[in-house]
mmCIF file of C-alpha atoms in Angstrom:
data_model
loop_
_atom_site.group_PDB
_atom_site.id
_atom_site.type_symbol
_atom_site.label_atom_id
_atom_site.label_comp_id
_atom_site.label_asym_id
_atom_site.label_seq_id
_atom_site.Cartn_x
_atom_site.Cartn_y
_atom_site.Cartn_z
ATOM 1 C CA ASN A 1 69.337 96.529 134.672
ATOM 2 C CA ILE A 2 72.382 98.455 133.579
ATOM 3 C CA PRO A 3 74.144 96.797 130.790
ATOM 4 C CA LYS A 4 77.726 95.555 131.748
ATOM 5 C CA ASP A 5 79.065 95.422 128.039
ATOM 6 C CA ARG A 6 78.651 99.245 127.256
ATOM 7 C CA PRO A 7 80.124 102.503 128.339
ATOM 8 C CA ILE A 8 78.121 104.363 130.863
ATOM 9 C CA ILE A 9 77.680 108.019 130.727
ATOM 10 C CA LEU A 10 76.405 109.221 134.144
ATOM 11 C CA TYR A 11 74.335 112.135 135.309
ATOM 12 C CA GLN A 12 73.870 112.165 139.086
ATOM 13 C CA GLY A 13 72.159 114.491 141.138
ATOM 14 C CA SER A 14 69.099 116.845 140.791
ATOM 15 C CA VAL A 15 67.324 116.709 137.649
ATOM 16 C CA ASN A 16 66.264 120.281 137.512
ATOM 17 C CA LEU A 17 65.726 122.961 134.927
ATOM 18 C CA ASP A 18 69.068 124.193 132.924
ATOM 19 C CA ARG A 19 71.237 121.302 134.233
ATOM 20 C CA GLY A 20 71.817 120.245 130.645
ATOM 21 C CA LEU A 21 70.294 116.769 130.929
ATOM 22 C CA MET A 22 67.787 117.285 128.314
ATOM 23 C CA GLU A 23 70.403 118.217 125.804
ATOM 24 C CA ALA A 24 72.460 115.068 126.888
ATOM 25 C CA VAL A 25 69.235 112.907 126.248
ATOM 26 C CA GLU A 26 68.967 114.510 122.680
ATOM 27 C CA ALA A 27 72.883 113.583 122.215
ATOM 28 C CA MET A 28 72.330 109.929 122.706
ATOM 29 C CA PRO A 29 71.190 108.991 119.228
ATOM 30 C CA MET A 30 74.497 110.555 118.162
ATOM 31 C CA VAL A 31 76.710 108.786 120.740
ATOM 32 C CA ASN A 32 78.199 105.439 119.803
ATOM 33 C CA ASN A 33 77.143 102.441 121.768
ATOM 34 C CA ALA A 34 76.828 103.930 125.266
ATOM 35 C CA ILE A 35 74.122 104.238 128.036
ATOM 36 C CA LEU A 36 73.052 107.366 129.621
ATOM 37 C CA LEU A 37 72.430 106.490 133.441
ATOM 38 C CA VAL A 38 70.491 109.336 135.260
ATOM 39 C CA VAL A 39 70.700 108.616 139.066
ATOM 40 C CA GLY A 40 68.583 111.221 140.935
ATOM 41 C CA ASP A 41 65.245 113.134 140.848
ATOM 42 C CA GLY A 42 63.969 116.547 140.343
ATOM 43 C CA ASP A 43 61.506 119.026 139.006
ATOM 44 C CA VAL A 44 61.927 118.210 135.378
ATOM 45 C CA ILE A 45 62.371 114.407 135.548
ATOM 46 C CA ASP A 46 58.969 113.642 134.073
ATOM 47 C CA GLN A 47 59.848 116.029 131.091
ATOM 48 C CA VAL A 48 63.228 114.376 130.479
ATOM 49 C CA LYS A 49 61.600 110.843 130.738
ATOM 50 C CA GLU A 50 59.006 111.944 128.443
ATOM 51 C CA ARG A 51 61.664 113.208 125.822
ATOM 52 C CA VAL A 52 63.423 109.864 126.264
ATOM 53 C CA ARG A 53 60.059 108.249 125.114
ATOM 54 C CA LYS A 54 59.563 110.683 122.253
ATOM 55 C CA LEU A 55 63.038 109.726 121.055
ATOM 56 C CA GLY A 56 62.752 106.017 121.499
ATOM 57 C CA LEU A 57 65.765 105.808 123.969
ATOM 58 C CA GLU A 58 64.221 103.723 126.582
ATOM 59 C CA LYS A 59 67.070 101.260 126.093
ATOM 60 C CA ARG A 60 69.825 103.753 125.980
ATOM 61 C CA VAL A 61 68.703 106.064 128.817
ATOM 62 C CA ILE A 62 68.223 104.527 132.143
ATOM 63 C CA PHE A 63 66.633 106.153 135.277
ATOM 64 C CA VAL A 64 67.468 105.256 138.792
ATOM 65 C CA PRO A 65 65.617 107.225 141.528
ATOM 66 C CA ARG A 66 67.712 109.215 144.134
ATOM 67 C CA VAL A 67 69.777 106.760 146.066
ATOM 68 C CA PRO A 68 71.755 107.222 149.459
ATOM 69 C CA PHE A 69 75.339 108.812 148.861
ATOM 70 C CA ARG A 70 77.061 105.658 150.017
ATOM 71 C CA ASP A 71 75.190 103.674 147.240
ATOM 72 C CA LEU A 72 75.836 106.198 144.755
ATOM 73 C CA ALA A 73 79.500 105.331 144.697
ATOM 74 C CA ALA A 74 78.808 102.125 143.111
ATOM 75 C CA PHE A 75 77.112 103.816 140.196
ATOM 76 C CA THR A 76 79.936 106.231 139.834
ATOM 77 C CA ALA A 77 82.525 103.603 139.795
ATOM 78 C CA ARG A 78 80.982 101.838 136.681
ATOM 79 C CA ALA A 79 80.853 105.057 134.598
ATOM 80 C CA SER A 80 83.095 105.925 131.716
ATOM 81 C CA ILE A 81 82.148 109.514 131.736
ATOM 82 C CA GLY A 82 80.514 111.807 134.404
ATOM 83 C CA LEU A 83 78.278 114.780 133.286
ATOM 84 C CA SER A 84 77.936 118.294 135.023
ATOM 85 C CA LEU A 85 76.220 120.415 132.321
ATOM 86 C CA ASP A 86 74.749 123.268 134.186
ATOM 87 C CA LYS A 87 73.894 126.290 132.031
ATOM 88 C CA ASP A 88 74.845 129.864 132.642
ATOM 89 C CA THR A 89 71.352 131.061 133.198
ATOM 90 C CA ASN A 90 71.571 132.550 136.737
ATOM 91 C CA LEU A 91 74.298 133.547 139.098
ATOM 92 C CA ASN A 92 73.996 130.260 141.199
ATOM 93 C CA TYR A 93 74.856 128.190 138.277
ATOM 94 C CA ARG A 94 77.274 130.373 136.858
ATOM 95 C CA PHE A 95 79.379 130.584 139.992
ATOM 96 C CA SER A 96 78.685 126.896 141.125
ATOM 97 C CA LEU A 97 81.265 124.211 141.478
ATOM 98 C CA PRO A 98 79.185 121.060 141.617
ATOM 99 C CA ASN A 99 80.171 118.140 144.160
ATOM 100 C CA LYS A 100 79.462 115.673 141.518
ATOM 101 C CA ILE A 101 82.732 116.842 139.703
ATOM 102 C CA PHE A 102 84.769 115.869 142.736
ATOM 103 C CA ASP A 103 82.655 112.581 143.230
ATOM 104 C CA TYR A 104 83.647 111.754 139.573
ATOM 105 C CA ALA A 105 87.294 112.653 140.266
ATOM 106 C CA ARG A 106 87.442 110.640 143.453
ATOM 107 C CA ALA A 107 86.207 107.555 141.245
ATOM 108 C CA GLY A 108 88.680 108.238 138.382
ATOM 109 C CA VAL A 109 85.889 109.046 135.991
ATOM 110 C CA PRO A 110 86.660 111.753 133.510
ATOM 111 C CA VAL A 111 84.169 114.423 133.395
ATOM 112 C CA LEU A 112 82.170 116.421 130.665
ATOM 113 C CA ALA A 113 81.323 119.766 132.030
ATOM 114 C CA SER A 114 80.082 123.071 131.214
ATOM 115 C CA SER A 115 82.461 126.029 130.647
ATOM 116 C CA LEU A 116 81.595 127.901 133.729
ATOM 117 C CA PRO A 117 84.096 130.078 135.693
ATOM 118 C CA GLU A 118 84.816 127.870 138.788
ATOM 119 C CA ILE A 119 84.734 124.854 136.629
ATOM 120 C CA ILE A 120 87.369 126.335 134.233
ATOM 121 C CA LYS A 121 89.531 126.878 137.044
ATOM 122 C CA VAL A 122 89.667 123.095 138.294
ATOM 123 C CA PHE A 123 90.042 122.145 134.697
ATOM 124 C CA SER A 124 92.964 124.513 134.132
ATOM 125 C CA LYS A 125 94.769 123.045 137.013
ATOM 126 C CA TYR A 126 93.714 119.520 136.487
ATOM 127 C CA GLU A 127 92.755 118.408 132.989
ATOM 128 C CA ILE A 128 90.076 115.704 134.234
ATOM 129 C CA GLY A 129 88.148 115.618 130.928
ATOM 130 C CA LEU A 130 86.475 117.895 128.420
ATOM 131 C CA LEU A 131 84.688 121.211 128.694
ATOM 132 C CA ALA A 132 81.313 121.579 126.794
ATOM 133 C CA GLU A 133 81.703 125.005 124.870
ATOM 134 C CA ASN A 134 77.894 124.927 124.255
ATOM 135 C CA HIS A 135 74.880 122.745 124.941
ATOM 136 C CA SER A 136 73.763 121.761 121.472
ATOM 137 C CA ALA A 137 73.008 117.898 121.175
ATOM 138 C CA ALA A 138 75.679 117.726 118.353
ATOM 139 C CA HIS A 139 78.309 119.468 120.417
ATOM 140 C CA LEU A 140 77.661 117.232 123.237
ATOM 141 C CA ALA A 141 77.655 114.135 121.314
ATOM 142 C CA GLU A 142 80.753 115.003 119.561
ATOM 143 C CA ARG A 143 82.470 115.457 123.115
ATOM 144 C CA MET A 144 80.990 112.089 124.465
ATOM 145 C CA ASN A 145 82.145 110.290 121.490
ATOM 146 C CA LYS A 146 85.700 111.645 121.842
ATOM 147 C CA MET A 147 85.777 110.837 125.679
ATOM 148 C CA LEU A 148 84.670 107.386 124.770
ATOM 149 C CA THR A 149 87.129 106.693 122.084
ATOM 150 C CA ASP A 150 90.424 108.601 122.682
ATOM 151 C CA THR A 151 92.144 105.964 125.110
ATOM 152 C CA GLU A 152 95.463 108.102 125.441
ATOM 153 C CA ALA A 153 93.401 111.240 126.640
ATOM 154 C CA SER A 154 91.070 108.949 128.772
ATOM 155 C CA ASN A 155 94.152 107.490 130.730
ATOM 156 C CA ARG A 156 95.483 110.905 131.110
ATOM 157 C CA TRP A 157 92.247 112.303 132.490
ATOM 158 C CA LYS A 158 92.060 109.321 134.995
ATOM 159 C CA LYS A 159 95.508 110.011 136.128
ATOM 160 C CA ASN A 160 94.544 113.692 136.583
ATOM 161 C CA CYS A 161 91.423 112.690 138.344
ATOM 162 C CA GLU A 162 93.563 111.052 141.025
ATOM 163 C CA LEU A 163 95.757 114.055 141.389
ATOM 164 C CA ALA A 164 92.688 116.476 141.565
ATOM 165 C CA ALA A 165 91.119 114.145 144.366
ATOM 166 C CA LYS A 166 94.052 114.395 146.640
ATOM 167 C CA GLU A 167 93.913 118.191 146.604
ATOM 168 C CA TYR A 168 90.114 118.755 146.484
ATOM 169 C CA CYS A 169 89.047 116.666 149.477
ATOM 170 C CA TRP A 170 87.633 117.411 152.992
ATOM 171 C CA GLU A 171 91.013 117.078 154.685
ATOM 172 C CA ASN A 172 92.342 119.975 152.746
ATOM 173 C CA GLU A 173 89.140 122.026 152.787
ATOM 174 C CA GLU A 174 88.770 121.561 156.501
ATOM 175 C CA LYS A 175 91.858 123.368 157.200
ATOM 176 C CA VAL A 176 90.821 126.300 155.031
ATOM 177 C CA LEU A 177 87.397 126.491 156.867
ATOM 178 C CA LYS A 178 89.248 126.456 160.293
ATOM 179 C CA GLU A 179 91.533 129.186 159.029
ATOM 180 C CA ILE A 180 88.472 131.417 157.996
ATOM 181 C CA TYR A 181 86.625 130.501 161.286
ATOM 182 C CA SER A 182 89.740 131.468 163.319
ATOM 183 C CA GLU A 183 90.121 134.857 161.325
ATOM 184 C CA ALA A 184 86.448 135.545 161.870
ATOM 185 C CA GLY A 185 86.995 135.116 165.578
ATOM 186 C CA ARG A 186 89.524 137.639 165.779
ATOM 187 C CA VAL A 187 87.453 140.370 164.180
#
């Protein structure tokens, strides 16, 4: 039931408190012609669905329950934008570097992400989309609309996603882990 003729803004993963999804939903009336696809489940999914109903966005926000990782790639490949909007409300979120950012990059999907320290480091090295300076619905809508309409920037972000995916992959991280374990064994 996902329209093929409209851009997809994808939120994948845990639908938990302070992940920015409620604000993304509230931005959708200001976003031109796109669908917000939410793939996942979590402790605030019912509140998010209720907000969608209250705003009358049932045709613009589509929910898909959690799917196996191998199936998630098909949803990601269809997306025009991937969202990672954790809020700076606790140390876990503040210093997180969500896997979904790298899932999006591997699929060549530009990312709209929170301006959190570890995320900023990735975006400073590889411009793979835009950072959200705040979580207001108006600001998120402005960012989403820019990402959906700026073809030149979108092409640049997609190319940078390719570069980031080559660096931030298991094959490279495995070497780092082996080195850490080797060093720890010598102590």
